[in-house]
XYZ file of C-alpha atoms in Angstrom:
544
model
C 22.437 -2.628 34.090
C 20.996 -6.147 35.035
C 17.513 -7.252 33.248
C 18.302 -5.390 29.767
C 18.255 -7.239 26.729
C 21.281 -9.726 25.146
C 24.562 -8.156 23.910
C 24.158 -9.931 20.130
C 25.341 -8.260 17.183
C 24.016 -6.920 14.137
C 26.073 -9.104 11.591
C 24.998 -9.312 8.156
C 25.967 -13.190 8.269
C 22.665 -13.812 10.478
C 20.536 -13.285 8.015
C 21.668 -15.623 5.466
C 21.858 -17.907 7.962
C 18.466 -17.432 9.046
C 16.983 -17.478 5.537
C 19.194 -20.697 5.161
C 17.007 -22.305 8.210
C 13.760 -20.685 7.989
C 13.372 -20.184 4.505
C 14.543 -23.137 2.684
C 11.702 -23.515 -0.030
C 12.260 -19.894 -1.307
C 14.196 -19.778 -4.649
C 17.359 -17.852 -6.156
C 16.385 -17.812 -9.876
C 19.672 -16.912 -11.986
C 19.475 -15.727 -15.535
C 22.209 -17.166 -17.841
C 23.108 -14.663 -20.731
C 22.006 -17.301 -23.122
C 18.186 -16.747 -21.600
C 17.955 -20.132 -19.620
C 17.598 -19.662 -15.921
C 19.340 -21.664 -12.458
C 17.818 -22.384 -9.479
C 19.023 -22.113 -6.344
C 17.898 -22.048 -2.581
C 19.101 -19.778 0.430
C 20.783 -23.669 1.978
C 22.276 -23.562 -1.247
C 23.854 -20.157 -1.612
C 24.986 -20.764 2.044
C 26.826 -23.912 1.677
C 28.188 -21.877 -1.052
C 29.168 -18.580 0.755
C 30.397 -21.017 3.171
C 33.209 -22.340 0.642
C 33.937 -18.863 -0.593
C 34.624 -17.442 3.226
C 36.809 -20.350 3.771
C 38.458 -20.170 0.383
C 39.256 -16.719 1.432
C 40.616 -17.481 4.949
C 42.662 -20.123 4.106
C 44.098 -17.935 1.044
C 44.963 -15.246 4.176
C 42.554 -12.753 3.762
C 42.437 -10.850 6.600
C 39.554 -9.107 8.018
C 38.703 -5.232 7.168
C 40.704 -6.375 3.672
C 39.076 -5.113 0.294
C 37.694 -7.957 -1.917
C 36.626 -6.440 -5.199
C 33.550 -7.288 -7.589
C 32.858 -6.502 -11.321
C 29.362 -8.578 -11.976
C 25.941 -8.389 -12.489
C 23.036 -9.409 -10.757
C 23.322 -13.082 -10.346
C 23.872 -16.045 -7.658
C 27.853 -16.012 -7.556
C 27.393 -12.107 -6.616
C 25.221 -13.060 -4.075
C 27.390 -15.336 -2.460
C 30.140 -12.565 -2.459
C 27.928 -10.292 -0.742
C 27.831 -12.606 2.342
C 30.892 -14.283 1.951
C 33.170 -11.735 1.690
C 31.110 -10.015 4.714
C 30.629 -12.567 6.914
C 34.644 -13.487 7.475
C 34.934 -9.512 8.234
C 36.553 -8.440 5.035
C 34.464 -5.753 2.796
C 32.780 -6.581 -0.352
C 33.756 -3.729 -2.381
C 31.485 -3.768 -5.423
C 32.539 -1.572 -8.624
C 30.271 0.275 -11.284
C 31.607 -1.379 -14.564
C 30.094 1.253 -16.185
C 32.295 3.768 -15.065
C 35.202 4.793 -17.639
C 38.252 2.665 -16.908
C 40.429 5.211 -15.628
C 37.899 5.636 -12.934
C 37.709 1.869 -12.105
C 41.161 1.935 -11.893
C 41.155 4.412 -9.684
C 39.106 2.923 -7.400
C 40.860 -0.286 -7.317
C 44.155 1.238 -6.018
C 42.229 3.821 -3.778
C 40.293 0.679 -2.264
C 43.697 -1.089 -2.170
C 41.735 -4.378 -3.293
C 44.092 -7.581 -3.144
C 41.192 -9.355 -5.317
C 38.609 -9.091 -7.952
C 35.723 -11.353 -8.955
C 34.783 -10.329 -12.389
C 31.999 -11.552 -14.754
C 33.878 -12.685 -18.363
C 32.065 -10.369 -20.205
C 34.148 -7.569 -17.762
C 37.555 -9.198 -18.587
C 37.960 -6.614 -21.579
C 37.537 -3.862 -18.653
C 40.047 -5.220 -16.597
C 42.520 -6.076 -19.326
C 42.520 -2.209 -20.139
C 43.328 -1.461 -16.546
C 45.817 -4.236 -16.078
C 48.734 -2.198 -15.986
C 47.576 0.277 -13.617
C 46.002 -2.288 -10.997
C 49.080 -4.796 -10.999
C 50.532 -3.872 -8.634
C 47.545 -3.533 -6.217
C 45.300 -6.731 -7.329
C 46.604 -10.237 -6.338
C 44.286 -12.389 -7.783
C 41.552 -12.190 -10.540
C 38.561 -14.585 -10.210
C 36.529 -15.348 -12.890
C 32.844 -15.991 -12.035
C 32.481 -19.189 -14.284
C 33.288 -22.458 -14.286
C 36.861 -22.057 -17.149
C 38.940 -19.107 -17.065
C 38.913 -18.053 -20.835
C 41.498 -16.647 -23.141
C 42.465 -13.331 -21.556
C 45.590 -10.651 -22.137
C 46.319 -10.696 -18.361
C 49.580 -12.503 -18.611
C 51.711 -13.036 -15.478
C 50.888 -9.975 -13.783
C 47.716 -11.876 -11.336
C 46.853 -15.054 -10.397
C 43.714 -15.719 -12.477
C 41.434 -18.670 -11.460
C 37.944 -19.693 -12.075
C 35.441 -19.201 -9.632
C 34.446 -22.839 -9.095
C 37.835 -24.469 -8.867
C 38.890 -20.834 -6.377
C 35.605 -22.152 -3.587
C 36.554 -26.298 -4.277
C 38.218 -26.677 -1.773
C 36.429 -24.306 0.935
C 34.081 -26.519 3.373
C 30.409 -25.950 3.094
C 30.073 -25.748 6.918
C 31.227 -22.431 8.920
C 31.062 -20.823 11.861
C 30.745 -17.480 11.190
C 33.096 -15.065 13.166
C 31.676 -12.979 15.804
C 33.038 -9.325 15.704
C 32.339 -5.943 16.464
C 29.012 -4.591 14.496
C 30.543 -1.847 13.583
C 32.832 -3.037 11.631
C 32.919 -2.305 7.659
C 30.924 -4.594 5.520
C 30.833 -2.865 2.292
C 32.201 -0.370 0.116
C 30.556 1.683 -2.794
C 32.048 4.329 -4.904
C 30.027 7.713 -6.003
C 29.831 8.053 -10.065
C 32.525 11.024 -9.576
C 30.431 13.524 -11.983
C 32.291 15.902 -10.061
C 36.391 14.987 -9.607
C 37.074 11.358 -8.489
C 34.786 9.265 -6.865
C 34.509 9.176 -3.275
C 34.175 5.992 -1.149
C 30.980 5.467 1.389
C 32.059 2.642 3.414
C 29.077 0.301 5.285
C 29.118 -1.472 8.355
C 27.453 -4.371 9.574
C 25.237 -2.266 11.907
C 24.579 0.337 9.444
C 23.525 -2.467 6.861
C 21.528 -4.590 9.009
C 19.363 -1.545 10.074
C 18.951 -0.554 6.551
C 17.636 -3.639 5.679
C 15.311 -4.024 8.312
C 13.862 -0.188 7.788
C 13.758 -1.254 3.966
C 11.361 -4.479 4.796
C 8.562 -2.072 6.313
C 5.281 -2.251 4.797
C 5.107 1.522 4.172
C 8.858 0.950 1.922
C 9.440 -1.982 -0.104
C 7.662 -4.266 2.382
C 9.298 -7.388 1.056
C 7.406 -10.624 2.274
C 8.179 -14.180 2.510
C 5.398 -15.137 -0.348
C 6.997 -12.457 -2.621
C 9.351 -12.997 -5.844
C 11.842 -9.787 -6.296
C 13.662 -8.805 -9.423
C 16.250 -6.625 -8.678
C 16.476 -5.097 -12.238
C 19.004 -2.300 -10.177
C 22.422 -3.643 -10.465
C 24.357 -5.580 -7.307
C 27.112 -2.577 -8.140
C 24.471 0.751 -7.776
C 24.847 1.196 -3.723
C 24.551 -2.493 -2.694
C 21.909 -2.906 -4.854
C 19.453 -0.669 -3.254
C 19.327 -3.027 -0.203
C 17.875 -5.797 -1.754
C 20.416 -8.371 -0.955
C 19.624 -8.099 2.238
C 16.565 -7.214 2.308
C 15.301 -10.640 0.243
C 16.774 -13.123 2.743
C 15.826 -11.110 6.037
C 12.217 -11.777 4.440
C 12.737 -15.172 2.971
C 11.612 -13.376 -0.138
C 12.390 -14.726 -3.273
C 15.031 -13.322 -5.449
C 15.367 -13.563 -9.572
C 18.971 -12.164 -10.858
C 18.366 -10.705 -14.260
C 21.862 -11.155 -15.064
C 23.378 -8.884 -17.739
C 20.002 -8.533 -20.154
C 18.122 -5.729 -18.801
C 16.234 -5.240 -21.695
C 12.292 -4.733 -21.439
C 11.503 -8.517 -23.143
C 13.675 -9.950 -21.492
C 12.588 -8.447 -17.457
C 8.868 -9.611 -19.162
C 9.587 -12.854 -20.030
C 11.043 -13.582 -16.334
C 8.417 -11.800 -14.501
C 6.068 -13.907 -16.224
C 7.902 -17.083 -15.750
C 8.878 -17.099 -12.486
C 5.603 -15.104 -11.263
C 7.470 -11.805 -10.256
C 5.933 -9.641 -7.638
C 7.805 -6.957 -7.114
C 10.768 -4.632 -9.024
C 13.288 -2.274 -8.886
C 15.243 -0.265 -10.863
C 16.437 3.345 -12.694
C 13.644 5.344 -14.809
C 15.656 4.378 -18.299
C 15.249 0.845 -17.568
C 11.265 1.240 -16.713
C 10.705 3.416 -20.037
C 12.319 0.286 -21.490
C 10.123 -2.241 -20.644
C 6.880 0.233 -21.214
C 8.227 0.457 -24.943
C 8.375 -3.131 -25.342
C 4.792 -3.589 -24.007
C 3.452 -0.831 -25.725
C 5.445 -2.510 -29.269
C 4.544 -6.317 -28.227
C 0.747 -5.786 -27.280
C 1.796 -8.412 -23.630
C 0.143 -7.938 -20.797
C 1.522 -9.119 -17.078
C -0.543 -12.037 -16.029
C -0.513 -10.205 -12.402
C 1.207 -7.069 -12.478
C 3.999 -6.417 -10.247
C 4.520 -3.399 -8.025
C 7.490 -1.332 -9.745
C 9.650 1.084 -7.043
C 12.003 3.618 -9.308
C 14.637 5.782 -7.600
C 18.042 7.007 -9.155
C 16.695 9.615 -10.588
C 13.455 11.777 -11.383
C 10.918 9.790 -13.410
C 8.381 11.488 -15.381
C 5.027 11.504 -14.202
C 4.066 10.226 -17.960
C 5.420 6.911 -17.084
C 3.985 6.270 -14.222
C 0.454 7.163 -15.496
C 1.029 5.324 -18.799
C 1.934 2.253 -16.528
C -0.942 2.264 -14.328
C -3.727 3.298 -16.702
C -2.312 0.868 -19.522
C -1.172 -1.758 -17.496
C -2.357 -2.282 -13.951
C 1.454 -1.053 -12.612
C 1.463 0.722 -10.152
C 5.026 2.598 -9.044
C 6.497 4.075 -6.475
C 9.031 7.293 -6.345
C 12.044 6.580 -4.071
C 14.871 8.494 -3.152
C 18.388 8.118 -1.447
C 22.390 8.447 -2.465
C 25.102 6.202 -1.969
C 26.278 7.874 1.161
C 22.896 6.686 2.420
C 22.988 3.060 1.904
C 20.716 4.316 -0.089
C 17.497 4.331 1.416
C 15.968 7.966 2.466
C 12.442 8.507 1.425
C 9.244 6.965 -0.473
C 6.055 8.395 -1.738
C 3.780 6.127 0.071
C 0.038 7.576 1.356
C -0.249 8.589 4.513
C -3.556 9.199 6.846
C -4.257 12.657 4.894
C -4.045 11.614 1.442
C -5.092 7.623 1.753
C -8.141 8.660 -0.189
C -6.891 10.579 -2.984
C -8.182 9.331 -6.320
C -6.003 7.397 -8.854
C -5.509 10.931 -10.589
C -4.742 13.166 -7.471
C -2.810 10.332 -6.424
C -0.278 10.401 -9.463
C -0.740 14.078 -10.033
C 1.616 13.409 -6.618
C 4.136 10.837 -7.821
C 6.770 13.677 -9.089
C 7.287 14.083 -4.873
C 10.123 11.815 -3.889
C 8.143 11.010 -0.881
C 8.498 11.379 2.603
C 11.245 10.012 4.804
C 11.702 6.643 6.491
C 12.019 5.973 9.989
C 16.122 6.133 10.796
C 16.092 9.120 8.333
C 15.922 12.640 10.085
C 16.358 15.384 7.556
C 16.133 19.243 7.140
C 16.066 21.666 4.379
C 18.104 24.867 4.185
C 18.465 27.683 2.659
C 21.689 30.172 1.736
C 22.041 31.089 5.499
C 21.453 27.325 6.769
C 17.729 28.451 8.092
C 15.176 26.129 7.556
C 12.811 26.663 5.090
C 8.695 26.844 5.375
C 6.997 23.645 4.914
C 4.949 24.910 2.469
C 5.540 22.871 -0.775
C 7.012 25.974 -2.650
C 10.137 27.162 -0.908
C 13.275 25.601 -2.094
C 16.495 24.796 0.030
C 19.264 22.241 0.570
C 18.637 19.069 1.681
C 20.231 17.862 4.892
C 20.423 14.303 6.180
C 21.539 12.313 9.037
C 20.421 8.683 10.447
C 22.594 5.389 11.412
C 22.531 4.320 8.122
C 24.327 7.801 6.543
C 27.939 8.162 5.937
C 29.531 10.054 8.420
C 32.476 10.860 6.587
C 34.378 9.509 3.000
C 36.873 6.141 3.268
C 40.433 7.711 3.424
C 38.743 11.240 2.926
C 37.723 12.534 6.823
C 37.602 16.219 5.891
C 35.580 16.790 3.387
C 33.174 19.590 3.554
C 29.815 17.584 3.175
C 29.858 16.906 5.949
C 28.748 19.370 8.590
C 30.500 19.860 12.250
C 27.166 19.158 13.644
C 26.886 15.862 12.280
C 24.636 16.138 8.762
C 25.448 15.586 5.354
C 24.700 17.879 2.781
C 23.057 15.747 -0.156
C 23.368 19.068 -2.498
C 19.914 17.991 -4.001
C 17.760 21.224 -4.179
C 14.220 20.271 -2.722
C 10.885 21.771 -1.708
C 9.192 19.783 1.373
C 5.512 20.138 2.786
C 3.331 20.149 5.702
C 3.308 16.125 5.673
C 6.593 15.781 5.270
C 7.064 15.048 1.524
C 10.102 16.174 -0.351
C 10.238 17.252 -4.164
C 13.354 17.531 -5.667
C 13.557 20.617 -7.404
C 17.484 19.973 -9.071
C 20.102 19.694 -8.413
C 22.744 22.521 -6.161
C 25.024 22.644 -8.992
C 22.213 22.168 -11.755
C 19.512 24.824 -10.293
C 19.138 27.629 -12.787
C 19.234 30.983 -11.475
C 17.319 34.012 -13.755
C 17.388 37.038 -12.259
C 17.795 35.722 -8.601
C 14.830 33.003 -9.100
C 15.269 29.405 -8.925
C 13.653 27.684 -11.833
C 13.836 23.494 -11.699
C 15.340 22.210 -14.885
C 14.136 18.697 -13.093
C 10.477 20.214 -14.015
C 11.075 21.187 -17.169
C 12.437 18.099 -18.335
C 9.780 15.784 -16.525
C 7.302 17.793 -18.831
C 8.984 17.883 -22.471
C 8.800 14.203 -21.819
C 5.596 14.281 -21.469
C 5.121 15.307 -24.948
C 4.114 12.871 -27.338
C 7.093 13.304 -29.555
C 10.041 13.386 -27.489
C 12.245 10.549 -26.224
C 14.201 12.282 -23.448
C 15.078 15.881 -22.609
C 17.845 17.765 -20.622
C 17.088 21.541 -19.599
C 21.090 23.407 -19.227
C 21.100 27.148 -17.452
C 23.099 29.217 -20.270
C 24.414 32.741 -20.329
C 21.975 35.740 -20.735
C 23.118 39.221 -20.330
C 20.204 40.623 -18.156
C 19.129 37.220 -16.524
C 22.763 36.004 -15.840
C 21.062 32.749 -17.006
C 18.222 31.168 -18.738
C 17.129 27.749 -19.754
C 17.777 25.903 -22.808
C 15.941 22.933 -23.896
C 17.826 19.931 -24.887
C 15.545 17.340 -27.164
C 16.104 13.791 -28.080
C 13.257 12.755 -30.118
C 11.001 9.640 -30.596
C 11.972 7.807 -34.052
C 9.974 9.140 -36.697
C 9.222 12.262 -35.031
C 9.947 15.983 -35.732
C 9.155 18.244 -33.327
C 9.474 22.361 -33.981
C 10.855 24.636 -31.056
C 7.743 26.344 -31.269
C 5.737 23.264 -30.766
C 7.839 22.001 -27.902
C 7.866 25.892 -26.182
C 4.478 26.007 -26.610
C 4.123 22.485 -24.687
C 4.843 24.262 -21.699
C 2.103 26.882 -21.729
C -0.395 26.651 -18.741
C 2.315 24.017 -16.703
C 4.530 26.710 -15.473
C 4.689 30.139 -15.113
C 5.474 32.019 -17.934
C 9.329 33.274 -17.074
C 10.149 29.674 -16.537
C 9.495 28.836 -20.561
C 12.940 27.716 -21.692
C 13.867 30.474 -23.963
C 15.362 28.139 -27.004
C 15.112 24.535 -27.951
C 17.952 22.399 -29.853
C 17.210 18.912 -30.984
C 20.088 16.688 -30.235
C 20.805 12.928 -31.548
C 21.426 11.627 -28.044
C 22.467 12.892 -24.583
C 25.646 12.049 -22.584
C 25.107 10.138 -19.321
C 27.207 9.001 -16.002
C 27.788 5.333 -15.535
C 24.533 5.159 -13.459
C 22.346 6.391 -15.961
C 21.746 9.971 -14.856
C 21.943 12.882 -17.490
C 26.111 14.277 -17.287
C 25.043 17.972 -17.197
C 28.786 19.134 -16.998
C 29.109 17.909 -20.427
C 25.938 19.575 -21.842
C 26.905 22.290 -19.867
C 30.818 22.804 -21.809
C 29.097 21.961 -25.263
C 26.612 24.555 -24.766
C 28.644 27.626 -23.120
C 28.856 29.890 -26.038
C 24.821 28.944 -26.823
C 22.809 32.439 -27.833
C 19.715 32.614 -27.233
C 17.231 34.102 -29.572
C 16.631 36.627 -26.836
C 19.484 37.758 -25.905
C-alpha cells in the first residue's frame, strides 16, 4: 500500500554501526586477568568487527554457518557478537561451564566449523578434541600468540590477531532477510541434553530495544554497564546489544568475577549500572561487608537467573545505598520476560513495603504476553495465591528447538510452556513459586521449596540452602531442608525449624534438616536438584 513506512531491516549490524557514528566518545573498558584494564571505543570495535567479518568471508564462511565461542566478557567477544552476525553466519556462544561431554555435544549438534576460545579454555577444548575433530575446522585463540596446546594436527589453530590481519577495517555490511538466525544459545540440559534456542536478527533487535525502556534496564547514553552476567548465559542477557543501541558504556569484567575485583572497577571506571546471577551479588556483599568500602555512587544492581533472597536485597539497600531489581526470563526467551518495577498502584510504597515485594519476579514487558495454567490448562485467579504453569509467547520467544521441531513445549496454539510454577496478581506481577519438576506435593498441596529456601537464608547462620520433596508414607512427600552454613557457624535443626515459625503456615515447616558441606550446581549457577534429589531418596524423616 503506497504512503506506509520504508521496507529496512532489523539487522543487528545497524546498531554497531550507529553507536560507531553517534557514539564515538563512549568507552569499551576490558579487564585483563592480570587486573589492568583496555580501552576501546564503539569506531574501534567496528573497524575491528569489520576485519573479523572479512576474515571470515574470505576464509568461506558462508552465511547461516555456526561460528563457535568459549570466552568471557571482554572486547574480542564483543567483536564476535557483531562480526560473526553481521556477515549472516550465527554466533553460537557456549557455557564453558558446562561438563565437557556436554560442550562437546553441542559443538557437533551446532555443527560449528570454528571456535574462538579464551586460553584459559584451551584445557576444555583439549579434553574434547577427539570428539569435535571432525566437526571443528579451525580453533582461534583470543590473544595475540597461540600457546603451547595438545591439539596437534587435528585443527588449524591461529591467534586471534594474526586470524583478523588481514581483514579490511571498512565493510559494507550485507543486507538480508531479518529473519534470519543471528545467534545460538544452548539450555544447561539439567534435564537430558541441552536444547538449542536459535535468535534472529528481528527477534534480537526487538529484544534489545524492549530491554532499553526506562521501566527495564533503561540503559542511557551517560551510563557505564558492567555486565558481571557472562557473554555465554543467553547472549548475555541482552546487553551487547542493548549498550551500543544506547551508546552506553560497557566495562568487560573479564574472567575475575570476584566481589573486589567488580568493586574496584565500578569504582574506577564510575559504574552505573550491573547485572548478574544472585551467587555473584552475595559475593560482592561479603566483600563489602569484610572490607568496610563503600561505592562512591552506588550503582543500580538488576539480578535474574534465579530467585534471590529478599535478605540481600535489603542488606544492599539499607547498608549500602543499592538498590536491585528482580528479573526474570529463560534462554528460549532471549531472555527478557518480566521486571519488578513500580507501577501507578504501588509508586508510593515505602522502602519496606517496597522490598517486602522484591521476592515477585515482576511483571511482564511489553512484547511479552503470558498466561498461567493450571492441571486442565484453565487459567488461574489473579489473586496472588493460586499457583499454575507459566505460559509465554512474544516475537522474541522460541518457537520451536534448532534441529528439534517437535518437542512438546511447545503448544499447537503457539505458547511455550516455561515449566516454572508461579502465582500472578491483580497488577500483573508474577512470583515464582518452583519449579514444575521441583514443586513439592504433601497431601495434594503445593508447598514452594523456592520459599523455603529464600527464608533459611535469611537466617543469620546459614550460607545457602536447598529444600528437596522426599518420600513420606501418608503425605507421599514432605520437605527436607538442605543447609550449607556460614564459616564458624553451627546451626541445630531445631534452631533452623524453628526459623520458620510465624513465615509460613505451619504444614509447610520442612519436617527434617541435614547440614551439608556444599551443594551441587548446573553450569549456570542454579541449585542441580536432580542430584540432591538421588542422594536423598532413601532420606527418613523423623516423622515418618
Amino acid at each position: 500500500m503506497d504512503g506506509l513506512m520504508q521496507e529496512r531491516e532489523l539487522l543487528i549490524s545497524d546498531i554497531l554501526g550507529f553507536a560507531a557514528r553517534y557514539h564515538r566518545g563512549a568507552k569499551i573498558v576490558t579487564a585483563r586477568p592480570d587486573g589492568s584494564t583496555v580501552h576501546h571505543t564503539y569506531p574501534q570495535i567496528h573497524a575491528r568487527a569489520a576485519k573479523l567479518a572479512n576474515a571470515l568471508k574470505a576464509r568461506g564462511v558462508k552465511p547461516g554457518e555456526r561460528i563457535a565461542t568459549l570466552a568471557w566478557n571482554d572486547h574480542r567477544h564483543l567483536e564476535l557478537y557483531y562480526g560473526i552476525s553481521g556477515i549472516g553466519a550465527v554466533c553460537h556462544t557456549i557455557n564453558p561451564r558446562l561438563f565437557p561431554p556436554q560442550v562437546a555435544f553441542i559443538v557437533k549438534d551446532a555443527e560449528d566449523t570454528h571456535l574462538f576460545v579464551d586460553p584459559m579454555f584451551l584445557p576444555l577444548v583439549e579434553g574434547v578434541a577427539d570428539a569435535i575433530a571432525g566437526v571443528v575446522k579451525t580453533i582461534v585463540v583470543l590473544d595475540d600468540k597461540v600457546p603451547d596446546s595438545k591439539l596437534g594436527n587435528r585443527f588449524e589453530v591461529v591467534d586471534y590477531e594474526s586470524f583478523i590481519a588481514p581483514g579490511s577495517e571498512r565493510i559494507e555490511w550485507p543486507r538480508f532477510d531479518e529473519k534470519t538466525a543471528a545467534a545460538l544459545c544452548y539450555t544447561s540440559g539439567t534435564t537430558g541434553d541441552p536444547k538449542g534456542v536459535l535468535y534472529s536478527h528481528r527477534s534480537t533487535v526487538l529484544h534489545a530495544y524492549a530491554g532499553n525502556m526506562a521501566d527495564v534496564t533503561g540503559h542511557r547514553s551517560v551510563d557505564v554497564v558492567l555486565p558481571v552476567v557472562p557473554l555465554f548465559h543467553v547472549c548475555g542477557w541482552g546487553i551487547p546489544y542493548q549498550a551500543p543501541m544506547a551508546g552506553t558504556s560497557l566495562v568487560m569484567p573479564g574472567p575475575r568475577l570476584d566481589g573486589a575485583s567488580i568493586y574496584r572497577l565500578c569504582e574506577q571506571e564510575s559504574v552505573t549500572g550491573m547485572a548478574g546471577v544472585p551467587t555473584v551479588w552475595m559475593g560482592l556483599l561479603k566483600y563489602l561487608r569484610e572490607s568496610g568500602n563503600r561505592f562512591t555512587n552506588p550503582p543500580r544492581l538488576v539480578v535474574g537467573g534465579s530467585a534471590m533472597p529478599t535478605a540481600i536485597a535489603v542488606a544492599f539497600e539499607k547498608e549500602y545505598g543499592v538498590v536491585i531489581r528482580h528479573a526474570w526470563g529463560m534462554t528460549e526467551m532471549s531472555p527478557l520476560g518480566t521486571i519488578n518495577m513500580p507501577k501507578v498502584e504501588n509508586a508510593n510504597w515505602t522502602t519496606d513495603e517496597r522490598l517486602a515485594h522484591f521476592k515477585s519476579q515482576g511483571r511482564p514487558i511489553f512484547g511479552v504476553d503470558l498466561k498461567v495454567v493450571d492441571d486442565h490448562g484453565n487459567e488461574v485467579a489473579n489473586d496472588g495465591k493460586a499457583f499454575g504453569e507459566l505460559l509465554v509467547r512474544g516475537p522474541w520467544i522460541a518457537s520451536s528447538y534448532f534441529g528439534r521441531p517437535n518437542d512438546p513445549n511447545f503448544t499447537a496454539d503457539g505458547w511455550f510452556r516455561t515449566g516454572d510454577v508461579v502465582t500472578i496478581d491483580q497488577s500483573g506481577y508474577i512470583e515464582i513459586v518452583d519449579r514444575a519438576k521441583d514443586v513439592i506435593k504433601s497431601g495434594g498441596e503445593w508447598i514452594s521449596s523456592i520459599e523455603l529456601e529464600n527464608i533459611a537464608v535469611g537466617h543469620p547462620a546459614v550460607q545457602e540452602a536447598a529444600v528437596i520433596g522426599v518420600n513420606h508414607p501418608k503425605w507421599d512427600e514432605r520437605p527436607l531442608l538442605l543447609v550449607v552454613a556460614k564459616e564458624g557457624e553451627t546451626p541445630t535443626r531445631d534452631e533452623l525449624l524453628g526459623w520458620y515459625q510465624g513465615k509460613v503456615a505451619k504444614w509447610w515447616v520442612p519436617d527434617d534438616v541435614v547440614i551439608v558441606d556444599s551443594l551441587p550446581h548446573t553450569a549456570t549457577g542454579k541449585l542441580l536438584k536432580t542430584e540432591l534429589k538421588k542422594r536423598f531418596a532413601d532420606h527418613i524423616l523423623p516423622a515418618a
